XYZ file of C-alpha atoms in Angstrom:
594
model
C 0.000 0.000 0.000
C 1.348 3.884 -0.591
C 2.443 5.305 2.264
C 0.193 8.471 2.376
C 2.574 11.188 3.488
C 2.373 15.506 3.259
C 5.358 15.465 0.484
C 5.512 18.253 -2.306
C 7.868 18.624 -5.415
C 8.899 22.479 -5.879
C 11.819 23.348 -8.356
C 14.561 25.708 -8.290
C 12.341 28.621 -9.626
C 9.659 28.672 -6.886
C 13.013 29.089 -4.380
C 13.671 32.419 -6.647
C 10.084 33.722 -6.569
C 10.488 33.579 -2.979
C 13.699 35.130 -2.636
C 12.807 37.903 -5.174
C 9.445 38.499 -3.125
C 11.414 38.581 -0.003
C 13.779 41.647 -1.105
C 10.892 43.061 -2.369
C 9.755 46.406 -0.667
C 6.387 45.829 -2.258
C 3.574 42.754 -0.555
C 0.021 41.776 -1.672
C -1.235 44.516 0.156
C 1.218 47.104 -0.674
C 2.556 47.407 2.939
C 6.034 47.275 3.118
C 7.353 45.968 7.329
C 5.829 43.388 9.597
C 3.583 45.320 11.629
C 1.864 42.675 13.897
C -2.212 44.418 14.511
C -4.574 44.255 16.897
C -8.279 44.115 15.528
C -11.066 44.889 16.663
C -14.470 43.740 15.092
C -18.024 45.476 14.326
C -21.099 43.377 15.522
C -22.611 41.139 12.814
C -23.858 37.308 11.959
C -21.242 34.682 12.156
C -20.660 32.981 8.933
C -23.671 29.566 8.697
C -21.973 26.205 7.954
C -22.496 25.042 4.743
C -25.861 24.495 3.197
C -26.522 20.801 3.257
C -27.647 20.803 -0.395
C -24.515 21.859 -1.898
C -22.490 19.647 0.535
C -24.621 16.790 -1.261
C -24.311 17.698 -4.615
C -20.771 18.230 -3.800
C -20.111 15.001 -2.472
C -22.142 13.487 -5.460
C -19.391 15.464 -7.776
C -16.698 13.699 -5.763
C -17.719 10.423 -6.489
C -18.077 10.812 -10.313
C -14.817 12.207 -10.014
C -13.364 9.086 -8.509
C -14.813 6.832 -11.058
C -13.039 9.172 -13.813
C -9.984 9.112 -11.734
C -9.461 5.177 -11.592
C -10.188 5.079 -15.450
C -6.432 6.797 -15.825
C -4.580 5.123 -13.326
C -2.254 2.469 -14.528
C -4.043 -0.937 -14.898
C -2.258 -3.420 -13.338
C 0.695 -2.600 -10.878
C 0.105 -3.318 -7.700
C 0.469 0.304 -6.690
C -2.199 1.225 -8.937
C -4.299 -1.368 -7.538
C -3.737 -0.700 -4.447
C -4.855 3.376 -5.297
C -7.677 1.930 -6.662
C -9.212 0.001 -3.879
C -8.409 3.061 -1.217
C -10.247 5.363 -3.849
C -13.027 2.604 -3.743
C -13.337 2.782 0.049
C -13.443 6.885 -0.067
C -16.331 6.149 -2.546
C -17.800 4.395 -0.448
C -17.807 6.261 2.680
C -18.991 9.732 0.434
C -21.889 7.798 -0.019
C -22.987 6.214 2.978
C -22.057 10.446 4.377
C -24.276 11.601 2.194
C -27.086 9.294 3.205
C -26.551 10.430 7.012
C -26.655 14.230 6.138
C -30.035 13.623 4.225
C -31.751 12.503 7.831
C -29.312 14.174 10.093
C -30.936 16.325 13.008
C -29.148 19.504 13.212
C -26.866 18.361 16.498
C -25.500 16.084 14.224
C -24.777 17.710 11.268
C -21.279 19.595 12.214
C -20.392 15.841 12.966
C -20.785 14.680 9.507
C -19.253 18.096 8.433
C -15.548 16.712 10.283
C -16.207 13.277 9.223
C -16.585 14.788 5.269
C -13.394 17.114 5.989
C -11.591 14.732 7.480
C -11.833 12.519 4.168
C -10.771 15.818 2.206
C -7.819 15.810 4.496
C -6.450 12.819 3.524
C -6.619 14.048 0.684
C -6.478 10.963 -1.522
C -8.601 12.088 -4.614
C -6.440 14.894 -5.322
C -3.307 12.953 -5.286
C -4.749 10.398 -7.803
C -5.705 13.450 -10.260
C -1.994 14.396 -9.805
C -0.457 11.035 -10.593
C -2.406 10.803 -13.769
C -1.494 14.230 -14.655
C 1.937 13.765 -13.775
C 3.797 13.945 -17.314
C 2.418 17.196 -17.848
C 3.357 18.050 -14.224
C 7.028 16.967 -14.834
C 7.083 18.627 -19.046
C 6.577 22.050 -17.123
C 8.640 21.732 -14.122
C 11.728 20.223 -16.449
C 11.007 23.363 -19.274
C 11.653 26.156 -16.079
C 14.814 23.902 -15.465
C 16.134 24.312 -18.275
C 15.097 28.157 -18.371
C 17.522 28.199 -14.871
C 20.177 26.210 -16.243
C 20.953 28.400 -19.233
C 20.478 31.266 -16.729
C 23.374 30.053 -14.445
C 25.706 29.983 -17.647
C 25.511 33.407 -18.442
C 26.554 34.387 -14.547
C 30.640 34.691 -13.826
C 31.594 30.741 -12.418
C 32.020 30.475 -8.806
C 31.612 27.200 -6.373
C 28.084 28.066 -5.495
C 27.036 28.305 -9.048
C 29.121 24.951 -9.379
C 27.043 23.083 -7.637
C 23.634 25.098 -8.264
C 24.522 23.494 -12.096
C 25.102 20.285 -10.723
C 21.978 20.067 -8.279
C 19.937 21.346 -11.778
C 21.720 18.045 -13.599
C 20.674 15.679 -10.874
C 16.826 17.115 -10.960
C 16.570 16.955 -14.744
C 17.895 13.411 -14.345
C 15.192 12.861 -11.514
C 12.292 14.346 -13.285
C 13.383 11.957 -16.805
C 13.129 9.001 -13.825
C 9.829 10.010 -12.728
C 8.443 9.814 -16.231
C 9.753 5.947 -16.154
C 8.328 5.237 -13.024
C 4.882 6.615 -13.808
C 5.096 4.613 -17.135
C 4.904 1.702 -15.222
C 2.969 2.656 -12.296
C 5.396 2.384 -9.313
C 3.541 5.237 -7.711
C 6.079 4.101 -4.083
C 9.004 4.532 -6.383
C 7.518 8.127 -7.446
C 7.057 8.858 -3.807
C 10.624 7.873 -2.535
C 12.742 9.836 -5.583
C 10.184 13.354 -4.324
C 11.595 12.821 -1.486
C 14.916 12.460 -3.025
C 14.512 15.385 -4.803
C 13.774 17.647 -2.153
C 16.406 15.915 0.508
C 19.105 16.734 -2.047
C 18.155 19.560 -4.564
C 15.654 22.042 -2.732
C 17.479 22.505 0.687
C 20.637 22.614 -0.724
C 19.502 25.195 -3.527
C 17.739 27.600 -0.742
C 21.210 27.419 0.912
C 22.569 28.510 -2.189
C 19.787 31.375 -2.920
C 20.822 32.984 0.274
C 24.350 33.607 -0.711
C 24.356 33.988 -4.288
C 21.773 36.111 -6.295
C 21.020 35.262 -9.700
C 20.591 38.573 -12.414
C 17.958 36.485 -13.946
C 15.479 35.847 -11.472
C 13.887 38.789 -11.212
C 12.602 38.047 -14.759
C 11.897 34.389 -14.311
C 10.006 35.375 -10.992
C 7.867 38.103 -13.376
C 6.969 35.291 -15.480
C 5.757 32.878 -12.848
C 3.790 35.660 -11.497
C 2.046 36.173 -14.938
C 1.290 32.079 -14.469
C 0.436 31.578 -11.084
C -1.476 28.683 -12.041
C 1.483 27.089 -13.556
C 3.970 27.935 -10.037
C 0.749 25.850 -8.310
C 0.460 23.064 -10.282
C 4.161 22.469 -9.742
C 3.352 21.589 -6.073
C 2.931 17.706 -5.889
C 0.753 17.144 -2.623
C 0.840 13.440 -1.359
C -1.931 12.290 0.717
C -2.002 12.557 4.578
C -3.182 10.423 6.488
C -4.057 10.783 10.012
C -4.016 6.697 11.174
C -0.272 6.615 9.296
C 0.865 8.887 12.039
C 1.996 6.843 15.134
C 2.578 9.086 17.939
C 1.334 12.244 19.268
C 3.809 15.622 19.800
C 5.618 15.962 22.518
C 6.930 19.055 21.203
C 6.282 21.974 23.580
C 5.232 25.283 22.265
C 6.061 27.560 24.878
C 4.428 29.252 28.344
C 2.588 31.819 25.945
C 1.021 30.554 22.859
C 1.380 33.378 20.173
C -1.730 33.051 17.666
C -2.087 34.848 13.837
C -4.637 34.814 12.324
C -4.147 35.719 8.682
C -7.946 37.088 7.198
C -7.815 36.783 3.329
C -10.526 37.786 0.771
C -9.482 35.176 -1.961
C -11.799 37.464 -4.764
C -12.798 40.426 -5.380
C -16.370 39.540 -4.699
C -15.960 37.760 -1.318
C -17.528 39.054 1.540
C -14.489 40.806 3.685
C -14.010 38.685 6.634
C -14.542 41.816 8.790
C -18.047 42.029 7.605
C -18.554 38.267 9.009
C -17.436 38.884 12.315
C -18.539 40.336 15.466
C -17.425 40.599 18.854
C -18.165 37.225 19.128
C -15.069 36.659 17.830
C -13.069 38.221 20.381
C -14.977 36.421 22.653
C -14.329 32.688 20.944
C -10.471 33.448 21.575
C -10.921 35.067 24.935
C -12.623 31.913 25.858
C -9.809 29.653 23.925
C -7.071 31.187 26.259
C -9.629 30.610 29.254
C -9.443 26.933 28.123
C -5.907 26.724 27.580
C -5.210 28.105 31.118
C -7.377 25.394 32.560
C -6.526 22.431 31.032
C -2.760 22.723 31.240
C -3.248 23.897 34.756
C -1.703 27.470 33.940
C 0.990 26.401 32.107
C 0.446 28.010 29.007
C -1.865 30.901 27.915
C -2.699 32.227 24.318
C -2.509 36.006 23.054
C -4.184 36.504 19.712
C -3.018 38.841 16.680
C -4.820 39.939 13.444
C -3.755 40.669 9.936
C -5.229 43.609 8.384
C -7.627 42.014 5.263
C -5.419 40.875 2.370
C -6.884 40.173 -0.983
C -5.350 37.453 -2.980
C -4.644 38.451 -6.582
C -4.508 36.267 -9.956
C -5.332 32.960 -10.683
C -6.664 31.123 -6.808
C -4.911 27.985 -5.379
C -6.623 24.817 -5.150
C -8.439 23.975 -1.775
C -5.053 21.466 -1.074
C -4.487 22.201 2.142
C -0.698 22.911 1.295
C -1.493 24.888 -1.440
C -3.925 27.259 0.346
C -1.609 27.540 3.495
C 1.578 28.566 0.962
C -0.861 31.105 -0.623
C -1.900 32.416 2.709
C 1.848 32.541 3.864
C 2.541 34.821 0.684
C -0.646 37.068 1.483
C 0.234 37.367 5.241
C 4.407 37.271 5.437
C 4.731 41.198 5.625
C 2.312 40.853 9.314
C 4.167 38.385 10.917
C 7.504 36.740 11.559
C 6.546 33.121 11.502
C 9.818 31.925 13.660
C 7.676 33.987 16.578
C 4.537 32.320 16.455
C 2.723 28.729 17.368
C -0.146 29.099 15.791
C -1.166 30.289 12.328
C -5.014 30.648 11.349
C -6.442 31.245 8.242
C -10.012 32.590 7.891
C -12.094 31.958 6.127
C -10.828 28.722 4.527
C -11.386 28.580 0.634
C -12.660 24.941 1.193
C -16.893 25.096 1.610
C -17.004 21.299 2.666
C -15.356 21.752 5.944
C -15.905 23.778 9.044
C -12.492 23.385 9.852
C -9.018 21.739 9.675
C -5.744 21.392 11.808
C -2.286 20.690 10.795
C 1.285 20.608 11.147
C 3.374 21.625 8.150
C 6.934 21.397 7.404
C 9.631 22.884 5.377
C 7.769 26.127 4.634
C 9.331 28.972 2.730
C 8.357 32.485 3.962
C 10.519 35.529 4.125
C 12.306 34.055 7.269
C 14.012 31.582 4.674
C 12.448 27.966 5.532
C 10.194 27.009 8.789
C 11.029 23.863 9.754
C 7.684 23.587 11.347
C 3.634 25.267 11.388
C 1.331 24.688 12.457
C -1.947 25.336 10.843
C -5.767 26.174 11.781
C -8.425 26.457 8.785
C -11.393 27.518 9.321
C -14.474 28.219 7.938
C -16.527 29.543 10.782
C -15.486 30.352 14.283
C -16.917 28.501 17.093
C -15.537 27.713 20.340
C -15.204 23.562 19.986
C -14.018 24.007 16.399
C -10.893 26.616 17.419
C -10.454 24.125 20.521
C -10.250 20.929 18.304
C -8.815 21.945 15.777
C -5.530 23.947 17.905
C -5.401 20.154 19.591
C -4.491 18.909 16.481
C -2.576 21.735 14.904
C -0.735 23.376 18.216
C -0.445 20.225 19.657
C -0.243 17.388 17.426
C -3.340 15.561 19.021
C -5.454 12.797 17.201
C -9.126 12.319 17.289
C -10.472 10.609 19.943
C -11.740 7.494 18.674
C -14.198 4.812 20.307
C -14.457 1.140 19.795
C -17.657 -0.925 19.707
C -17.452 -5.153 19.613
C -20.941 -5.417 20.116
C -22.074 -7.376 23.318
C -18.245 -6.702 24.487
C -16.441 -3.973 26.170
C -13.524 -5.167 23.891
C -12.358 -8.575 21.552
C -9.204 -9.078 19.864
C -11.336 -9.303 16.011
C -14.140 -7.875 14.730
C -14.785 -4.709 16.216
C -15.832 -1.364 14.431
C -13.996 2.581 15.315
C -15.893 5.411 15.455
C -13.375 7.955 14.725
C -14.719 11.059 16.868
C -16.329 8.279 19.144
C -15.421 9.523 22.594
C -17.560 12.078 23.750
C -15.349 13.047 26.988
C -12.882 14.341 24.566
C -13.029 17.663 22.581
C -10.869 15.742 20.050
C -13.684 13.569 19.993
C -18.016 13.765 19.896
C -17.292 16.289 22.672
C -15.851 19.491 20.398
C -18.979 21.041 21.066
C -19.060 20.342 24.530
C -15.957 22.199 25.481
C -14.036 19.748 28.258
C -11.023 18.777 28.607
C -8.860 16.633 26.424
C -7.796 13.076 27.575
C -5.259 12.501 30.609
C -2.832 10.540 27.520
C -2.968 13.276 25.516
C -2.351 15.549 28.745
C 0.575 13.142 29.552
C 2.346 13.503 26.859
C 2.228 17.821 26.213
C 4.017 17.057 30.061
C 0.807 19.051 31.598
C 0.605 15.333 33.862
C 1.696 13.071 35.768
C 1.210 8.876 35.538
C 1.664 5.846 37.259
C 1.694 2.493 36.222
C -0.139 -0.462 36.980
C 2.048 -3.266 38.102
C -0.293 -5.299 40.006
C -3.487 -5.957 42.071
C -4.184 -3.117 43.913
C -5.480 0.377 45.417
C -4.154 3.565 43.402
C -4.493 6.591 43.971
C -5.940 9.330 40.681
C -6.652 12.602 41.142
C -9.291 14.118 38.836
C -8.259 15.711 35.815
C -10.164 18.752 36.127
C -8.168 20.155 39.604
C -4.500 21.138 39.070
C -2.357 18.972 42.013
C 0.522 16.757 42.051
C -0.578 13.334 42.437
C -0.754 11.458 38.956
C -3.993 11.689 36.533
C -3.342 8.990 34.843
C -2.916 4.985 35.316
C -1.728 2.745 32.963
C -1.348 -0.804 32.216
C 1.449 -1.666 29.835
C -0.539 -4.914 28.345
C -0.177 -5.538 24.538
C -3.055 -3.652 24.023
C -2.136 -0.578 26.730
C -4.911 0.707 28.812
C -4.777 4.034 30.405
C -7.690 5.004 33.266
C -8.653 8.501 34.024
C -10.712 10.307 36.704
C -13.532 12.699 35.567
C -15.579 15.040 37.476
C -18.332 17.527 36.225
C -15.776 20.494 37.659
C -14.591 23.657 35.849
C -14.891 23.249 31.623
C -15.847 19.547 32.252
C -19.210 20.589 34.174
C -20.805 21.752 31.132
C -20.076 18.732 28.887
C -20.699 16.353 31.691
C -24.504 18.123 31.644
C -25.195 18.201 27.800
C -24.093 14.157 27.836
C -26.156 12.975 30.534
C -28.883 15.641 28.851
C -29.058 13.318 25.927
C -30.255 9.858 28.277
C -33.414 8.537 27.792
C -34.209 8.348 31.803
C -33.448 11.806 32.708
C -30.280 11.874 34.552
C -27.667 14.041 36.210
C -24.034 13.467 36.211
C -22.256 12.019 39.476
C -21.086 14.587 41.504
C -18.367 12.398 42.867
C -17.069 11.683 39.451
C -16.248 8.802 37.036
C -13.845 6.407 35.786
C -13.035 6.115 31.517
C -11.003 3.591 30.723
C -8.944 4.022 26.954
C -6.934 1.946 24.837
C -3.618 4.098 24.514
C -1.341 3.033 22.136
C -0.962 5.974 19.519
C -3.952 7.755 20.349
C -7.078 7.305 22.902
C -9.675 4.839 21.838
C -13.098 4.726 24.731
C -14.041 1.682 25.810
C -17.705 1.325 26.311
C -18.109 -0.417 29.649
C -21.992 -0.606 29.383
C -22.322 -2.356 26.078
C -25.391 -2.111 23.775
C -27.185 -0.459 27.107
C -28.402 2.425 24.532
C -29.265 5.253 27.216
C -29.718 7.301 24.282
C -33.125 7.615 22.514
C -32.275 8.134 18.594
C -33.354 6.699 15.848
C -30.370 7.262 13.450
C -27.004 5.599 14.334
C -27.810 4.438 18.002
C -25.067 2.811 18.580
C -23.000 6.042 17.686
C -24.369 6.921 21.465
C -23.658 3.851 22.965
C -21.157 4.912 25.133
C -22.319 7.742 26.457
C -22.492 6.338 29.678
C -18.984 4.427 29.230
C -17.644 6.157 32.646
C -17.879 3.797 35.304
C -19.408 5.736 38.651
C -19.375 4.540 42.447
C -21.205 1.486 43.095
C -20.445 0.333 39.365
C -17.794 -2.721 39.346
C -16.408 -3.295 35.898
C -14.165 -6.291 34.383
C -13.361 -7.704 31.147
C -10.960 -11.003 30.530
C -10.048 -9.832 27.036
C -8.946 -6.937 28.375
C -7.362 -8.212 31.438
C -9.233 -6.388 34.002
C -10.190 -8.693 36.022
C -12.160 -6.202 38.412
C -12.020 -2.669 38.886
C -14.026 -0.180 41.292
C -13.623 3.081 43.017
C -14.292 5.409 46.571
C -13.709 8.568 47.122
C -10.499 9.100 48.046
C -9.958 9.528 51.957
C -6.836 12.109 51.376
C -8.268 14.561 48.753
C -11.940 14.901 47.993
C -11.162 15.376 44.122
C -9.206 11.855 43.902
C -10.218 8.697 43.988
C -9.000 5.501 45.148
C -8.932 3.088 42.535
C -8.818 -0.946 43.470
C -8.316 -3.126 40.657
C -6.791 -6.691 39.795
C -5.507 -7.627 36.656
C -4.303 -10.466 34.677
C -0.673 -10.015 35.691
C 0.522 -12.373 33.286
C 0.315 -10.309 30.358
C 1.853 -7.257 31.767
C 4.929 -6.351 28.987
């Protein structure tokens, strides 16, 4: 199968354009210094999600498009094959989406929104346009090659432009490759030389660009200007794919989080993002920096900068995530250094099918030179879940919170299904609109936690995640399948979303005031176990089981076990030391312990 990877191919001349637009005293909005601004917004509407009509019809579009798409692909390498049965799969999930939106109540449609975007994000329909379009791709990029080669020769010789000439042999010879490999359909072989070809050619040339100035690229950067769509097409996107990816960040971002956000008008006719929001908007990040504060327990806080509005000129990028961040990056790069920020947000997104998107970019060229690192917020709206959910992925490298169901069980080794925003304790999960906090593993490892490990029968003690303290928040069980156990109480953010779950039950209930016990898988990201199988407390028609878990955390009185799992029985008091821990008594099967 192709590894589904955030790659891109950029030549020689792109690493001009940006050089020439970084000496240049002129920007997209004719300001000419980095002056960082603080906004403030008229009272208005915010921006609706989409209209469900045009998300169907759009998602209809899609899947003709796929059909089209598989008709080009090579017919029988098993690369191509392999494409061919992933595209088959997206089909198949567009449709069975676009079923759910037709019956959806409207509490479930931004749902189906992420689960739609999150599709986009991977991104894979795109890519398999691109691979059949490659040739042309390649016939352009090797044509402004050549255009830069015969450039260097008319320059005086020196050991930069040495090896700039050699660097432009090596591409020409690894574009000619490319052609081969695409011949034949070895679409991992096309992957692995892109690589190639930026590991050795592009880092090595923007080295080069720094110190040496070429009298010809002001001219070559006029004519890619004149062909903007030609300068995008160049950029060969591979699929990303959030399951590929392992781990979660440990990276730390610093005691202050320092938020852009970049507001574009991509035409002339767009609305100007001013006119779309309100004080409301203020208010969103106001409360995003409340919720920071709180769930890392003070140690990091948020401040919030605006770009004036910046109107994008010529031909528009493509809704590729990469493409639209490098074209926001060019609109906003006078307003910001981007070696002094965490967080950059672009609003509105050019994409209608999503609300929003998080992500983590590398190797991007501003007027700093490169950024090893970005991270990215789209969005399309503003709402307080959707900045919250989508800065846990982007800010810090967080995956969705996923649930498992295996029917009758709380877990077996085969045959069980994932609901990828299954957990609704999580707002990386069904709770983004419910505003609590994100899991004790992801907690654990942004260092905002303590853990201790299970290495026997016996009583532990967890304080709940919600209160800042020293004792650990977390317990985990290094089995082959890791579990990790967290403490919940309805306190602080988690109140609210405690209330709006237990609001959904079928028998009117109220949360416990004494708190809860979720249990997760934990391996690379959190998967909920429901410990109340097929108990339903949920009265819906559509999808019941998607709210089967609700009342997954285990309260006092409730004694839970599961062999597969190798808990052989677990229960909890309130803790006699603390009133917001609880003691935890469990035994397990000791005999799988790794």
């Amino acid at each position: 199968m192709i590894k589904i990877q955030s790659l891109i191919i950029i030549t020689i001349l792109e690493i001009l354009l940006v050089s020439c637009l970084s000496s240049s005293n002129q920007t997209a909005t004719g300001e000419a210094s980095k002056i960082p601004l603080q906004s403030t917004f008229k009272t208005t509407s915010l921006e609706q999600p989409p209209q469900v009509g045009k998300v169907i019809s759009d998602l209809q579009k899609q899947r003709v498009k796929i059909d089209d798409v598989k008709t080009k692909l090579h017919t029988s390498s098993k690369d191509a094959q392999d494409l061919k049965k992933s595209l088959d799969s997206t089909k198949q999930q567009l449709s069975t989406l676009e079923q759910k939106l037709k019956t959806a109540k409207k509490e479930e449609m931004e749902l189906l929104l992420h689960d739609i975007s999150h599709i986009n994000r991977e991104g894979l329909v795109p890519f398999s346009e691109k691979m059949t379009n490659l040739p042309n791709i390649i016939n352009d990029v090797i044509t402004q090659t050549q255009l830069l080669k015969a450039a260097t020769e008319k320059v005086p010789k020196s050991t930069s432009i040495t090896l700039l000439q050699s660097k432009i042999a090596n591409l020409q010879k690894d574009l000619n490759s490319l052609k081969t490999f695409h011949k034949n359909g070895e679409y991992q072989r096309i992957e692995e030389n892109l690589q190639k070809i930026r590991n050795e050619f592009i880092s090595e040339s923007l080295k080069i660009e720094k110190k040496y100035q070429l009298p010809q690229s002001k001219a070559i950067m006029t004519m890619l200007t004149a062909n903007k769509d030609l300068r995008l097409k160049m950029r060969m996107n591979f699929p990303f794919n959030l399951h590929d990816d392992k781990s979660l960040s440990t990276e730390k971002v610093g005691n202050q989080l320092q938020i852009f956000v970049c507001l574009v008008k991509w035409t002339a006719t767009d609305v100007e993002p001013e006119v779309a929001l309100s004080d409301t908007y203020q208010q969103e990040f106001q409360k995003f920096n409340d919720y920071i504060q709180e769930v890392s327990y003070g140690n990091l806080s948020a401040t919030v900068t605006f770009s004036p509005i910046v109107t994008w000129s010529g031909p528009l990028p493509s809704t590729d995530p990469r493409e639209e961040m490098e074209a926001a990056v060019e609109l906003c790069d006078p307003f910001v250094d981007f070696n002094k920020i965490d967080g950059f947000f672009i609003y509105p997104t050019r994409d209608d099918e999503i609300t929003g998107r998080g992500r983590r970019f590398t190797n991007v060229v501003a007027n700093e030179g490169e950024i090893p690192s970005l991270n990215v917020v789209f969005l399309k709206r503003f709402s307080e879940g959707l900045i919250k959910h989508e800065s846990g992925h982007a800010l810090f490298g967080m995956l969705h919170a996923t649930s498992i169901n295996c029917g009758s069980s709380p877990f077996e080794d085969f045959g069980c299904s994932i609901n990828e925003y299954g957990n609704p304790y999580d707002v990386m999960g069904r709770g983004a609109g419910r505003g609590g906090h994100y899991s004790a593993f992801s907690k654990e490892l942004q260092g905002w936690v303590t853990a201790r490990e299970i290495l026997g029968d016996g009583t532990y003690e967890l304080d709940a995640l919600e209160v800042k303290s020293a004792g650990p928040k977390l317990l985990k069980i290094q089995f082959p399948n890791p579990l990790c156990i967290e403490y919940r109480k309805p306190l602080g953010l988690d109140n609210a979303m405690f209330r709006d779950i237990y609001s959904y039950f079928e028998v009117p209930a109220s949360p416990p005031e004494t708190g809860c016990l979720l249990i997760n898988l934990c391996q690379y990201t959190t998967m909920l176990v429901d410990t109340t199988p097929n108990s339903f407390p949920v009265a819906v028609t559509v999808d019941p089981e998607l709210y089967d878990d609700f009342d997954a955390c285990i309260p006092i009185g409730r004694e839970f076990s599961s062999d597969v799992l190798g808990i052989t029985r677990m229960s909890f008091i309130q803790s006699a030391e603390h009133r917001h821990a609880a003691s935890v008594t469990i035994d397990i099967d000791e005999s799988r312990l790794s």
